[in-house]
Structure formats: C-alpha cells, structure tokens
C-alpha positions as a printed NumPy array, in Angstrom:
array([[  0.   ,   0.   ,   0.   ],
       [  1.378,   3.378,  -1.007],
       [  1.353,   6.159,   1.565],
       [  2.261,   9.841,   1.304],
       [  2.879,  11.791,   4.495],
       [  3.225,  15.561,   4.443],
       [  4.865,  17.696,   7.115],
       [  6.119,  21.23 ,   7.632],
       [  2.857,  23.131,   7.744],
       [  1.643,  25.402,  10.491],
       [  1.249,  29.07 ,  11.263],
       [  3.755,  31.29 ,   9.486],
       [  4.11 ,  35.044,   9.162],
       [  3.976,  36.86 ,   5.83 ],
       [  7.371,  36.933,   4.175],
       [  8.659,  33.792,   5.849],
       [  9.992,  30.779,   3.925],
       [  8.649,  27.487,   5.268],
       [  9.441,  24.146,   3.684],
       [  6.989,  21.324,   3.219],
       [  8.078,  17.707,   2.95 ],
       [  6.314,  14.66 ,   1.55 ],
       [  7.681,  11.207,   2.291],
       [  6.367,   8.269,   0.301],
       [  6.383,   4.636,   1.31 ],
       [  5.041,   1.364,   0.047],
       [  5.31 ,  -0.588,  -3.127],
       [  5.983,   2.187,  -5.609],
       [  6.865,   1.271,  -9.134],
       [  7.692,   3.682, -11.916],
       [  7.123,   7.245, -10.75 ],
       [  5.787,   9.556, -13.43 ],
       [  5.271,  12.799, -11.538],
       [  5.065,  14.055,  -7.996],
       [  3.652,  17.355,  -6.945],
       [  1.939,  19.715,  -4.567],
       [ -1.63 ,  20.929,  -4.738],
       [ -3.516,  23.201,  -2.364],
       [ -7.073,  23.927,  -1.385],
       [ -8.116,  27.161,   0.275],
       [-11.412,  27.479,   2.168],
       [-14.321,  27.668,  -0.237],
       [-12.143,  27.024,  -3.266],
       [-11.311,  24.046,  -5.433],
       [ -8.042,  22.175,  -5.15 ],
       [ -5.438,  23.688,  -7.444],
       [ -2.019,  22.779,  -8.729],
       [  0.948,  24.409,  -7.02 ],
       [  3.934,  22.637,  -8.549],
       [  4.915,  19.322, -10.089],
       [  8.179,  17.558, -10.838],
       [  8.716,  14.653, -13.214],
       [ 11.032,  11.694, -12.76 ],
       [ 13.421,  13.526, -15.085],
       [ 13.389,  16.589, -12.847],
       [ 11.262,  18.804, -15.078],
       [  9.259,  21.236, -12.99 ],
       [  6.027,  23.112, -13.555],
       [  4.529,  25.864, -11.401],
       [  1.269,  27.696, -11.061],
       [  1.593,  31.329, -12.102],
       [  0.627,  32.429,  -8.597],
       [  3.716,  30.822,  -7.053],
       [  6.214,  31.008,  -9.901],
       [  9.407,  32.65 ,  -8.692],
       [  8.441,  32.237,  -5.014],
       [  8.051,  28.482,  -4.511],
       [ 10.539,  25.757,  -5.44 ],
       [  9.749,  22.067,  -5.751],
       [ 12.543,  19.544,  -5.427],
       [ 12.921,  15.819,  -5.079],
       [ 15.235,  13.544,  -3.121],
       [ 15.355,  10.175,  -4.831],
       [ 16.212,   8.269,  -1.681],
       [ 12.874,   7.393,  -0.164],
       [ 11.052,   9.267,  -2.929],
       [ 10.699,  12.433,  -0.901],
       [  9.683,  15.773,  -2.358],
       [  9.897,  19.243,  -0.892],
       [  8.224,  22.567,  -1.448],
       [ 10.229,  25.576,  -0.412],
       [  7.801,  28.444,  -0.035],
       [  9.446,  31.858,  -0.114],
       [  7.918,  35.225,   0.782],
       [  4.584,  33.686,   1.636],
       [  1.432,  35.807,   1.516],
       [ -1.919,  35.453,   3.298],
       [ -3.405,  34.186,   0.036],
       [ -1.083,  31.175,   0.255],
       [ -3.141,  29.953,   3.202],
       [ -4.503,  26.521,   2.322],
       [ -4.245,  22.826,   2.952],
       [ -1.312,  21.565,   0.917],
       [ -1.552,  18.062,  -0.512],
       [  1.193,  15.845,  -1.865],
       [  0.395,  13.935,  -5.047],
       [  2.051,  10.962,  -6.74 ],
       [  1.402,   9.5  , -10.173],
       [  3.119,   6.189, -10.802],
       [  2.87 ,   3.46 , -13.39 ],
       [  2.17 ,  -0.111, -12.421],
       [  2.582,  -1.817, -15.737],
       [  0.429,   0.061, -18.235],
       [ -1.79 ,   1.577, -15.554],
       [ -1.17 ,   5.076, -14.197],
       [ -2.125,   5.222, -10.531],
       [ -2.799,   8.395,  -8.536],
       [ -2.146,   8.822,  -4.828],
       [ -2.757,  11.654,  -2.361],
       [ -1.473,  12.514,   1.072],
       [ -3.732,  13.62 ,   3.901],
       [ -2.656,  17.25 ,   3.593],
       [ -0.884,  19.749,   5.821],
       [ -2.363,  23.096,   6.798],
       [ -0.389,  26.242,   6.062],
       [ -1.762,  29.432,   7.57 ],
       [ -0.082,  32.718,   6.686],
       [ -0.996,  35.412,   9.169],
       [  0.64 ,  38.099,  11.258]])
C-alpha cells in the first residue's frame, strides 16, 4: 500500500519561507510525476507545482518565482520551499504521486498539511 505523508505546515508570518516535505512509502513502481496541490477554504483544489522523474518542474503562475519544488530520490521524498509567503497562500497543501504499475497510471494523495499565513 502506497502512503504519502506531508509535514512542515503550520502558522507562518507573511514573508517567511517554510518548507513542506512529503515522504512516500510502500510498493511504488515507476514514478511519473510528484507534486503539490492546495485547497483554500471555499475554493477548489489547485495545482501548485509538479516535478517529473526527469526533474522537469512546472509551477502555477501564482507561485512562480516564489516556490521551489525539489525531489530527493532516496525514499522518494519531495519538498516545497515556499518563499515570501502571503496570506493568500493559506490553504491545505496536498502531496500527489502519479506512478505506473505496468500500463496503468495510478494516482495517490497525502492527507494534507495546513499552512496558515498570518501576522
């Protein structure tokens, strides 16, 4: 069973630079992409950033230049460095994994970690 566990959320002040981590475990085969999504109160879940197995990254326009996604291949861990956070970055941040098992692309989600940006 594949599990994704996020950490690093909490209450942060505007302008700070917290880092989120997502550790994966279980029987993971060929990883296609990993990424971060977020959901603010009353809004739909949206993409924040993704990274492919080849290290190609993609960012939402709202975080481009402020957030950095990276991946540590040992243990299939990904990070999200959030720089100069703003109150509008407040949301539950979810880790996402897409991996192939044979010809089938499987999708997994973590339980989420709350990030609240407030002074």
